[in-house]
Coordinates of C-alpha atoms (C1' of nucleotides) in Angstrom, one line a residue:
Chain A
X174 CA -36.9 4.1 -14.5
X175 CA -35.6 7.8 -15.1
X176 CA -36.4 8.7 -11.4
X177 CA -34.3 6.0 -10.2
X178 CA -30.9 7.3 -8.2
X179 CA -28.3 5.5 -9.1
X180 CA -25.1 6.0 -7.3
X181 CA -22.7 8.8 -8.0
X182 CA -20.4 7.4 -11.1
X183 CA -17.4 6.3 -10.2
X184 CA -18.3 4.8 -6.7
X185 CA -19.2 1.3 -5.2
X186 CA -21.5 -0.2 -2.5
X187 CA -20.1 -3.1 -0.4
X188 CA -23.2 -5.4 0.0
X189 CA -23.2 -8.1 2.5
X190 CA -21.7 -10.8 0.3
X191 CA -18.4 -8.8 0.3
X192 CA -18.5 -6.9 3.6
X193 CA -17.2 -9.3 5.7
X194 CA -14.2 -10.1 2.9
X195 CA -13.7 -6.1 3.1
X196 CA -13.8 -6.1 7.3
X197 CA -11.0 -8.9 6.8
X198 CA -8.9 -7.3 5.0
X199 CA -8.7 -4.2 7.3
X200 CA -8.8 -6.3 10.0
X201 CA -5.9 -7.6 9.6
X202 CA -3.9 -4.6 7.6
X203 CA -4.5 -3.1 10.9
X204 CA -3.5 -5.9 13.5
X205 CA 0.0 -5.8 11.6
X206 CA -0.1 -2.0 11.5
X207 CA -0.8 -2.2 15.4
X208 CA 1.8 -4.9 15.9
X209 CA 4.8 -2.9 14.9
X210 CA 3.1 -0.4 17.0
X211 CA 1.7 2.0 14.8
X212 CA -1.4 3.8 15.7
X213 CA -4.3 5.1 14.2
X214 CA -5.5 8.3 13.4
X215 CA -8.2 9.6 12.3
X216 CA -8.6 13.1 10.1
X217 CA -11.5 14.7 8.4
X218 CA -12.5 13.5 4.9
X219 CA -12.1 17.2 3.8
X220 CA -9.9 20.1 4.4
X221 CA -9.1 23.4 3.3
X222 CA -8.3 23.0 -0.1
X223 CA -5.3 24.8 1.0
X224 CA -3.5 22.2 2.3
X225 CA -3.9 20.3 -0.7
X226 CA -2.6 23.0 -3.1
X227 CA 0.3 23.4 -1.0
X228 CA 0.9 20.1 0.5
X229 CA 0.0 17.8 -2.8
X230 CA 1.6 20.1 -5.2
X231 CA 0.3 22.9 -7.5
X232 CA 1.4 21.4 -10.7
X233 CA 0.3 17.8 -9.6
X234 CA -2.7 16.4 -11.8
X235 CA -4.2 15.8 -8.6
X236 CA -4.7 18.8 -7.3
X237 CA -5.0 20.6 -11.1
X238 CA -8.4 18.4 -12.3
X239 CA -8.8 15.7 -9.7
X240 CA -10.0 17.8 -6.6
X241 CA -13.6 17.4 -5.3
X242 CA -13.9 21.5 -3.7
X243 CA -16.7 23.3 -2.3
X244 CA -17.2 26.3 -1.0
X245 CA -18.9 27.0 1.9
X246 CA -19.3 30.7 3.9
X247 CA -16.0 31.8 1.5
X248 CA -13.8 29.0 2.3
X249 CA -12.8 26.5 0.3
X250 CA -13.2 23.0 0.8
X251 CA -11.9 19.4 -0.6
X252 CA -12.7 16.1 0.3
X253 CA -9.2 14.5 0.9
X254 CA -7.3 13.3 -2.6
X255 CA -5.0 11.4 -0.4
X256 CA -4.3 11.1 3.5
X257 CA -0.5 12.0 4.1
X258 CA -1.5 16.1 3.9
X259 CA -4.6 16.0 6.3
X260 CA -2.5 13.4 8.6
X261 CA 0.6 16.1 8.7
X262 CA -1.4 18.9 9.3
X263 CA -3.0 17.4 12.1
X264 CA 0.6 16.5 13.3
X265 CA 1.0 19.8 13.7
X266 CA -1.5 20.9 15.1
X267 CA -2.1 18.7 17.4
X268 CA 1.5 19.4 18.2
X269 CA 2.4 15.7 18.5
X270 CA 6.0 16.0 18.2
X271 CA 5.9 17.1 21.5
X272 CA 4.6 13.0 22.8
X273 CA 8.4 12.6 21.0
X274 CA 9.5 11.3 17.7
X275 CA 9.5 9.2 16.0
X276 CA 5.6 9.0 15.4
X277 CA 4.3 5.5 13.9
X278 CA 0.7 6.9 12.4
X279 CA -1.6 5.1 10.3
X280 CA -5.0 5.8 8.6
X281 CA -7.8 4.6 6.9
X282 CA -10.4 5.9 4.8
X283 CA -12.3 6.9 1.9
X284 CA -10.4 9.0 -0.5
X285 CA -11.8 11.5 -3.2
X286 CA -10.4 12.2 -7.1
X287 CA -12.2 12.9 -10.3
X288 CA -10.8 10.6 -12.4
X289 CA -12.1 8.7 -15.5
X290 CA -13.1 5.6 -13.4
X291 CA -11.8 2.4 -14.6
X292 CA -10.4 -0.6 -13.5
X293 CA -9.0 -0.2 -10.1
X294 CA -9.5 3.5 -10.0
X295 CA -12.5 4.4 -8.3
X296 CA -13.6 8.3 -7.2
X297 CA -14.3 7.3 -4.0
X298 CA -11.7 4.6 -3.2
X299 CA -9.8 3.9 -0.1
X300 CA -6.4 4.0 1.3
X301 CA -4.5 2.5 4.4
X302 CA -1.8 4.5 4.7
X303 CA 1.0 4.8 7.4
X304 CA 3.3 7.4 8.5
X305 CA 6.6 7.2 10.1
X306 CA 7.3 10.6 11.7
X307 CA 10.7 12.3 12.6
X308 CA 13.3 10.0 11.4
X309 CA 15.9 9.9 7.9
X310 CA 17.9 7.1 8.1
X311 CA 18.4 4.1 6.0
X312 CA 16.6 2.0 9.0
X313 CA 13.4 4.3 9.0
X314 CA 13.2 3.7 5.1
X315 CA 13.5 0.5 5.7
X316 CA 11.0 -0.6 8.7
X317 CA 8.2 1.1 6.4
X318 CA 8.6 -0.8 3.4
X319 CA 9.2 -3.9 5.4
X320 CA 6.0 -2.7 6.9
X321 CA 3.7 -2.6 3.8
X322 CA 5.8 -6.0 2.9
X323 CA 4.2 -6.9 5.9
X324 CA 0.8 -6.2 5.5
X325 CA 0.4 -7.6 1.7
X326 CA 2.1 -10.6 2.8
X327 CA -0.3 -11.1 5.8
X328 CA -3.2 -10.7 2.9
X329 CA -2.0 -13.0 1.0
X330 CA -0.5 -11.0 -1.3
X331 CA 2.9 -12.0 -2.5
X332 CA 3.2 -12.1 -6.3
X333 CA 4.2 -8.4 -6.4
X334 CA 7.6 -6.6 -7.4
X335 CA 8.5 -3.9 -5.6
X336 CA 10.6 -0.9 -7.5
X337 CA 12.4 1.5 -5.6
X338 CA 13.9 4.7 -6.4
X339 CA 15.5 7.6 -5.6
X340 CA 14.6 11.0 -6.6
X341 CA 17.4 13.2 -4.5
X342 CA 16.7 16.1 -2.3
X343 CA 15.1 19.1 -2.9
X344 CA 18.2 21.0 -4.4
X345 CA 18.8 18.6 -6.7
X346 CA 15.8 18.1 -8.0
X347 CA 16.2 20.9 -10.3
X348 CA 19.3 19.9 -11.4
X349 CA 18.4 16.9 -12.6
X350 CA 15.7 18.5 -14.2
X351 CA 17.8 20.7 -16.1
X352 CA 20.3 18.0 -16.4
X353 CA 17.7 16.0 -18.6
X354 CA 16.3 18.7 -20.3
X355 CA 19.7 19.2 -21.7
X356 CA 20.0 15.8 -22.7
X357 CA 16.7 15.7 -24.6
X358 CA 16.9 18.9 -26.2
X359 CA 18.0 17.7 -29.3
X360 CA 15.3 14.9 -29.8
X361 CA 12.8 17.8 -29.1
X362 CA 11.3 17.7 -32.3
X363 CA 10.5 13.9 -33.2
X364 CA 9.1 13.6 -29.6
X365 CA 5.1 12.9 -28.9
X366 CA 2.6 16.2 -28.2
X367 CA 2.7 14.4 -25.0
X368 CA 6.3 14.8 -23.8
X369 CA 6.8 18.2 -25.5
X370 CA 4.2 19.2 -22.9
X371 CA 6.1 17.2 -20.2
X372 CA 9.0 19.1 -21.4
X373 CA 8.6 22.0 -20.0
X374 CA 6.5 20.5 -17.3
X375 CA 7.4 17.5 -16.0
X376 CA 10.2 16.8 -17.5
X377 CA 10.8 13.5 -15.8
X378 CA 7.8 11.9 -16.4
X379 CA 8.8 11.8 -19.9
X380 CA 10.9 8.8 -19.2
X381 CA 7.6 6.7 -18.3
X382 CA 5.7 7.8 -22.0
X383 CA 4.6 4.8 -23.7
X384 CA 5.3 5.9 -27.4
X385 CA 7.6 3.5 -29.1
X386 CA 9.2 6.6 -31.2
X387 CA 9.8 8.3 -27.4
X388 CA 10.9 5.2 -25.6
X389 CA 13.7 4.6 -28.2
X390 CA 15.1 8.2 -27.2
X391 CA 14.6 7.1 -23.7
X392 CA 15.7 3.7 -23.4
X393 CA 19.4 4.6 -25.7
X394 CA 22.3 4.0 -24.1
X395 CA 23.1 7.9 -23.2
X396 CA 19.9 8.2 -21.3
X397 CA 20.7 5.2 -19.6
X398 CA 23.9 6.2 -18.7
X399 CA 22.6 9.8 -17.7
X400 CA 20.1 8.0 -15.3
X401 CA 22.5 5.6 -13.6
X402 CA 25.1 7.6 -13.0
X403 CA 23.5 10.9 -11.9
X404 CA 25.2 12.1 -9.2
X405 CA 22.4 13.0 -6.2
X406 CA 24.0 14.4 -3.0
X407 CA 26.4 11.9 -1.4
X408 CA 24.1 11.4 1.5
X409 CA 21.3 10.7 -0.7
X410 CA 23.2 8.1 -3.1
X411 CA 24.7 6.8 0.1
X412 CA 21.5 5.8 2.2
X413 CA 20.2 4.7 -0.9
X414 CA 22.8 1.4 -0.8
X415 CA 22.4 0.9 3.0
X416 CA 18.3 0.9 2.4
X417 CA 18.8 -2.0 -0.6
X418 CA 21.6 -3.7 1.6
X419 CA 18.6 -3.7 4.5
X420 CA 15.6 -5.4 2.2
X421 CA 18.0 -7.5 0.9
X422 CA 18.7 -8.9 4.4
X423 CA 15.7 -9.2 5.0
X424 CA 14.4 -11.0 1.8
X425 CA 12.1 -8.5 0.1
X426 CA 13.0 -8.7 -3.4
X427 CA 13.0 -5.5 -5.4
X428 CA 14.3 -4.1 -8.2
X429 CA 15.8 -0.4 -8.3
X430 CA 14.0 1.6 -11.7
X431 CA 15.1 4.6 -12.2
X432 CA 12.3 6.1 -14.2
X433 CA 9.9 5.5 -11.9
X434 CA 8.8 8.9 -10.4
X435 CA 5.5 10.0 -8.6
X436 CA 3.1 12.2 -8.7
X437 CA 3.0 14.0 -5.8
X438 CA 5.3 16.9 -5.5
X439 CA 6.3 16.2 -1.3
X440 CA 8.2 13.1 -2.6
X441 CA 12.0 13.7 -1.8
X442 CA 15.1 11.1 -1.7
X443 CA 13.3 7.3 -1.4
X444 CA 10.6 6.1 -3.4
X445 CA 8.9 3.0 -4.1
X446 CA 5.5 1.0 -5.2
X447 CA 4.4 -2.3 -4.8
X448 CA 3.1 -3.2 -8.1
X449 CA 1.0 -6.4 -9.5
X450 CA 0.5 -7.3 -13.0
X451 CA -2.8 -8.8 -12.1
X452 CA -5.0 -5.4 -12.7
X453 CA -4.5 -3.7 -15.8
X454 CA -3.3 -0.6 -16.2
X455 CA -3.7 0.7 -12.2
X456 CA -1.3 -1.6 -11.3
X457 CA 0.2 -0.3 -8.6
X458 CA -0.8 -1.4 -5.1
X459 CA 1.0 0.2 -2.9
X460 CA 2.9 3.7 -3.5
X461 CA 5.2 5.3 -1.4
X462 CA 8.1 7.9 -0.3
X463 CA 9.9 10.2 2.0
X464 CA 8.6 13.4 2.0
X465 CA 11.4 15.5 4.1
X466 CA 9.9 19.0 3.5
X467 CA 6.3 18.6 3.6
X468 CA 6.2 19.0 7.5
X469 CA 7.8 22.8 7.6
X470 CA 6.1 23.3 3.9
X471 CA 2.9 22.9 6.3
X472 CA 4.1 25.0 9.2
X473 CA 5.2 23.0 11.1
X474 CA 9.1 22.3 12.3
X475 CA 11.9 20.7 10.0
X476 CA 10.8 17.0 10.3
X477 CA 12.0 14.4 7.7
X478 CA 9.2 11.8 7.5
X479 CA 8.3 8.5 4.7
X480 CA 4.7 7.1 4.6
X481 CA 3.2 5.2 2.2
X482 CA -0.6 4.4 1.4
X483 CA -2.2 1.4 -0.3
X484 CA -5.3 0.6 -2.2
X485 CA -7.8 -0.9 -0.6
X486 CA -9.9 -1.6 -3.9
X487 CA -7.5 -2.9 -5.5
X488 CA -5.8 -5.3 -3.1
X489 CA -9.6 -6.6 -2.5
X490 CA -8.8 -7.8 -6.0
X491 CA -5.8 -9.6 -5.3
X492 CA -7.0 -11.6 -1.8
X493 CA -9.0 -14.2 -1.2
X494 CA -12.5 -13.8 0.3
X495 CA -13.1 -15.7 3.5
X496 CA -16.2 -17.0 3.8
X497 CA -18.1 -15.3 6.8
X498 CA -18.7 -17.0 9.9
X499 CA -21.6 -19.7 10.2
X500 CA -24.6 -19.2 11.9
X501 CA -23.9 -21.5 15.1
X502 CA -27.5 -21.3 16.1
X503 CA -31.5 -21.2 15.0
X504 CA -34.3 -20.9 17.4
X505 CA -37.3 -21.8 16.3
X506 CA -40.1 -20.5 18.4
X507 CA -43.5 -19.2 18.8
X508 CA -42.5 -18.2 22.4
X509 CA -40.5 -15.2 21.3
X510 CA -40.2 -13.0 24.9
X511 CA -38.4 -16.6 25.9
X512 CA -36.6 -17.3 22.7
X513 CA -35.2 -13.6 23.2
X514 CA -34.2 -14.5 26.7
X515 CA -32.5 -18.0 25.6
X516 CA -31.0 -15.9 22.2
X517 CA -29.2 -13.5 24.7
X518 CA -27.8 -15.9 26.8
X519 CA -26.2 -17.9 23.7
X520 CA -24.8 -14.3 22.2
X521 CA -23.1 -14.1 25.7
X522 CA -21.1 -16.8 24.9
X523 CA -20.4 -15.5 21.9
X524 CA -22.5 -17.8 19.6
X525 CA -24.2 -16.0 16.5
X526 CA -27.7 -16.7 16.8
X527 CA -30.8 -16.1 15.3
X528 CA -34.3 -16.0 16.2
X529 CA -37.0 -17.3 13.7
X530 CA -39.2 -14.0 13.7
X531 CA -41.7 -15.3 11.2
X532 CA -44.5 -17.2 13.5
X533 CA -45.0 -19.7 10.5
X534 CA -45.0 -23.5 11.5
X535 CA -41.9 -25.4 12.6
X536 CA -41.5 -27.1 9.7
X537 CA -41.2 -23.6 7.7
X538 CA -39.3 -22.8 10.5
X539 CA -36.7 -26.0 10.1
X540 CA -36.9 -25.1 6.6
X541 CA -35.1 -21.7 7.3
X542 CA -32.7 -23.1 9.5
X543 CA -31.2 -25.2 7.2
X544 CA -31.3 -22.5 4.4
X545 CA -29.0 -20.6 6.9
X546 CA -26.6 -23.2 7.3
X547 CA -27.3 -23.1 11.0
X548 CA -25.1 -25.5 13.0
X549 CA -27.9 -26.3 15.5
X550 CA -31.3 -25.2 16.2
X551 CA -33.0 -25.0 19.3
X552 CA -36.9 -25.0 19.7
X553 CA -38.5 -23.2 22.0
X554 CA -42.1 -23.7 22.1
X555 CA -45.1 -23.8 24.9
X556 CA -43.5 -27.7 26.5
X557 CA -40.6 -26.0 26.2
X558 CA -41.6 -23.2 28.2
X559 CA -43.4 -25.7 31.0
X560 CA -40.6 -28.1 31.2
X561 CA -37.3 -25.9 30.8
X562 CA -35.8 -28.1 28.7
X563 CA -34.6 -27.3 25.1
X564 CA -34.3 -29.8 22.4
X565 CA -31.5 -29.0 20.0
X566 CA -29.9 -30.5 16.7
X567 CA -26.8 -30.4 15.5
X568 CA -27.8 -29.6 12.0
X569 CA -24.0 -31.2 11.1
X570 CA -24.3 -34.3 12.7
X571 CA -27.4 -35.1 13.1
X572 CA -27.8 -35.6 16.4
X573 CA -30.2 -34.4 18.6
X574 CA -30.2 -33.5 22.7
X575 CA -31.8 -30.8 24.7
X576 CA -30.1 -28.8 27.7
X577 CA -32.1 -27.2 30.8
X578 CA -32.5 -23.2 30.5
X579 CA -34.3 -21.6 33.4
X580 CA -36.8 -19.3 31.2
X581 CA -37.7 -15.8 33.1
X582 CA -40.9 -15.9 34.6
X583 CA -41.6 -18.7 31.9
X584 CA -45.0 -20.2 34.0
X585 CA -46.4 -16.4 34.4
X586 CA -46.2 -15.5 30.9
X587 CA -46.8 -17.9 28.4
X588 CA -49.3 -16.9 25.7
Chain B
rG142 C1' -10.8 15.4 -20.5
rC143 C1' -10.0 11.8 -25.1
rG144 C1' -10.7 7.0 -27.8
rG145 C1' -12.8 1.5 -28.1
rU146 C1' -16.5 -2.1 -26.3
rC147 C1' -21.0 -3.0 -23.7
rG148 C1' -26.1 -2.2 -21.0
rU149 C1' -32.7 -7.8 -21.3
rC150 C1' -35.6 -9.8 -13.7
rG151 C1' -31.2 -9.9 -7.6
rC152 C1' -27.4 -13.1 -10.7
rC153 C1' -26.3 -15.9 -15.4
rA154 C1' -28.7 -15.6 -20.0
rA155 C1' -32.0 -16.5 -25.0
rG156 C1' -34.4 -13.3 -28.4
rC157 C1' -31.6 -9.3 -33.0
rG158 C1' -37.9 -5.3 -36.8
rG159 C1' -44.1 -8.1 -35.6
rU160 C1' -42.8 -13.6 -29.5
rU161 C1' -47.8 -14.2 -24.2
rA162 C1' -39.8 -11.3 -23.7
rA163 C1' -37.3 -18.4 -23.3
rG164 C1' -34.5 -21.0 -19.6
rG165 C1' -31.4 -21.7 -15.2
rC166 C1' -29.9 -20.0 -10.2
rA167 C1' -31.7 -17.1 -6.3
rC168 C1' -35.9 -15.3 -3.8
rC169 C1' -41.3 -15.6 -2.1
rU170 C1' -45.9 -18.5 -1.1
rG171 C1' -48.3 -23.0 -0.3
rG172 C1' -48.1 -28.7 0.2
rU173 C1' -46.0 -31.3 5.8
rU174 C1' -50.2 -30.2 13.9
rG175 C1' -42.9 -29.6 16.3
rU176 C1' -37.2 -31.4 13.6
rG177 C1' -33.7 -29.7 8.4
rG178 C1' -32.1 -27.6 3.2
rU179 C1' -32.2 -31.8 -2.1
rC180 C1' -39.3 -33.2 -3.3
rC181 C1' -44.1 -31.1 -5.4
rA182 C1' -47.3 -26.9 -6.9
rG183 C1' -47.5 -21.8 -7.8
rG184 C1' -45.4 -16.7 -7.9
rC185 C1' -41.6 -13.5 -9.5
rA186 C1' -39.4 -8.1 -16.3
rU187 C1' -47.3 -4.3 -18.7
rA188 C1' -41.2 -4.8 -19.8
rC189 C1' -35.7 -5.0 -22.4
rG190 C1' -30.6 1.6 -18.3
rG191 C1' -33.2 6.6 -19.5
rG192 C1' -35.0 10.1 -23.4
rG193 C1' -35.9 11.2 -28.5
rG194 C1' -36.3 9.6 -33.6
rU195 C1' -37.0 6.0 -38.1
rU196 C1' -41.1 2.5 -39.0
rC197 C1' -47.8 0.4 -39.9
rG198 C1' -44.8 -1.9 -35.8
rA199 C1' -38.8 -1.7 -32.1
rU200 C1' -35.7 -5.1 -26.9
rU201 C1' -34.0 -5.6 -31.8
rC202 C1' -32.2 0.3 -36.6
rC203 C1' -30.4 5.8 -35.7
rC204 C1' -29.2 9.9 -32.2
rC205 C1' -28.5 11.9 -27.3
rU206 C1' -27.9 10.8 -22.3
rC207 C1' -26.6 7.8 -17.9
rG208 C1' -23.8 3.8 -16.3
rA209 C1' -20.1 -0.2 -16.7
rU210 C1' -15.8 -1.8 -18.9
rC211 C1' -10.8 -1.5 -21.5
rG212 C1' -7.0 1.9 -22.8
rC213 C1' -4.8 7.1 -22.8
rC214 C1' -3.7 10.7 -19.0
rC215 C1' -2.5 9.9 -14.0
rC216 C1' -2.4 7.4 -9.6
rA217 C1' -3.7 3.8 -4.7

RNA sequence: GCGGUCGUCGCCAAGCGGUUAAGGCACCUGGUUGUGGUCCAGGCAUACGGGGGUUCGAUUCCCCUCGAUCGCCCCA
């Protein structure tokens, strides 16, 4: 048993009992992607680990422990952590500003992150992810969360709360850093070895520490206070209200959080996930954001942009499998150049059908058929052959018929 | 990277120091000269994730390792 390969840790196989549940679900996250007229594209799986470093974030856990890198003839390589970076650079360089803005992208595809694997978290997992491309108005925030509303509520998925945020611009960024440093200063001491390291670090994801001695510095009324009444740049604060006042219209319910921050260091102004309490600790379904600097940070021109990307793992959790489609037809045959011939011409009307390979008896053979669930079965054997006529059942009903099918050179070749 | 739990056939699952390692489902083969799955008979783990140790003896005890799972970290 030692030489069998098992696969890498921290990965899955689809087999056939889920495939078809897992073609669903991108089938249709992609019809309502396509719908509001987004459109695909597709990047490599890995990059120059470049773009990651700059485009992720150099401080980000991502990019500090999480990167799969290679090197190959002196370059470095990652396979993708995420898709916005690979998806920007290639809107770049594929200069496709110039087909005009705004662009409506969207992506699927494996992703890659040494992680600890555990529920919901995979290291190879995947993401459908879309872009909107050139636009920073209330209205662009807007269409791509209604979007993703879109897409979980065409799965099915509707018992989620989505929490929105925003984080400011840039410039302020380090102003409210410093802001709450100040504030927390004083409680530096009784804090967790945790959040004196997010201190100096991260000083924000403090506020999301799970240690009750932490969380009573965080949830008193003067960090409250700090966090609701920081003042971000007027424009920020003010598309902020417009983007609520728009998914209220619209009936998305959400609630604004405050703490909530993300990991990735292109996020700028509007945030947001889509979160379920239905999977343990990787909650979150859907996570999103503007990223306003990421396009020039890559070379390309000033371009404000928001994406988001969800989880396809996870929301396979959350939907219903559909069964997969019926057979609609057995042949059971001994006659197999013939059956082949009739097989085709049922596939061209778009039947699933399959032909009994096994040359056993047509009683085994009837036997398989209705193991297969098969919704009629046809017989082709040597009468069949001479007469052209086909007895079928419906395997449903009952009932049995036959239908004429003129059989190629069926008198010249029988066996 | 850190902690807890777990690992017996494709799936569910008994056994918990000495068993031919139950059983069920699934699957395969045959019983039926060409009309159906539910019937009957049989098959299906030289082996209990892998390696090492303790023991006269280990699936049952110990260690390591691999994997799963839950949580931390972090994220989709």
């Amino acid at each position: 048993m030692s030489q069998k390969i098992q696969r890498p840790k921290g990965t899955q196989d689809v087999t056939p009992e889920l495939s078809h549940a897992w073609k669903h679900l991108q089938d249709v996250a992609i019809h309502t992607l396509e719908l509001a007229n987004y459109k695909a594209i597709h990047t490599p799986i890995f990059e120059a680990t470049s773009l990651f470093a700059r485009g992720v974030g150099e401080s980000t856990d991502i990019v500090n422990k999480e990167m799969y890198s290679f090197e190959k003839s002196d370059r470095s390589l990652t396979l993708r952590p995420e898709g916005t970076a690979g998806v920007v650079r290639a809107f770049v360089e594929n200069k496709l500003s110039q087909h005009g803005l705004p662009q409506r992208l969207y992506y699927i595809g494996a992703m890659f992150r040494y992680e600890r694997p555990q529920e919901g978290r995979q290291r190879q997992f995947h993401q459908i992810g879309a872009e909107l491309i050139g636009l920073d108005t209330p209205a662009a925030d807007a269409e791509s969360i209604l979007l993703a509303w879109q897409v979980l509520k065409a799965l099915g998925i509707s018992d989620l709360r989505l929490e929105l945020n925003t984080v400011g611009d840039p410039d302020d960024r380090p102003r409210f850093r410093e802001a709450l440093q100040a504030l927390l200063k004083p409680h530096f001491e009784t804090l967790c070895a945790d959040c004196q390291r997010r201190f100096e670090q991260n000083p924000i994801r403090m506020l999301d520490c799970k240690v009750p001695t932490c969380q009573t510095i965080y949830t008193s009324d003067a960090v409250e206070d700090f966090l609701q009444n920081f003042a971000w740049s007027p424009e920020a604060s003010e598309a902020f209200e417009q983007l609520c006042h728009i998914l209220s219209v619209n009936g998305v319910p959400f609630t604004v959080n405050r703490r909530m921050v993300r990991g990735l260091d292109y996020y700028s102004r509007t945030v947001f996930e889509f979160i379920t309490d239905k999977l343990g600790a990787q909650g979150t379904v859907c996570g999103g954001g503007r990223y306003n600097g990421l396009i020039e940070e890559l070379g390309g021109a000033s371009t404000p942009a928001i994406g988001w990307a969800m989880g396809v793992e996870r929301l396979f959790k959350l939907i219903e499998h559909p069964e997969a489609p019926a057979l609609d037809a057995y042949i059971v045959t001994d006659c197999h150049a013939e059956a082949f011939a009739f097989a085709e011409h049922l596939r061209e009307q778009g039947l699933k059908v399959e032909v009994d390979l096994s040359g056993r008896n047509f009683g085994k053979q009837l036997q398989a058929a209705g193991k297969r669930s098969a919704r009629h079965v046809y017989t082709i054997g040597s009468q069949e052959l001479e007469s052209g006529v086909i007895p079928f059942k419906n395997f449903e009903t009952g009932e049995s018929s036959s239908l004429n099918f003129h059989f190629p050179n069926a008198l010249t070749h029988r066996k």
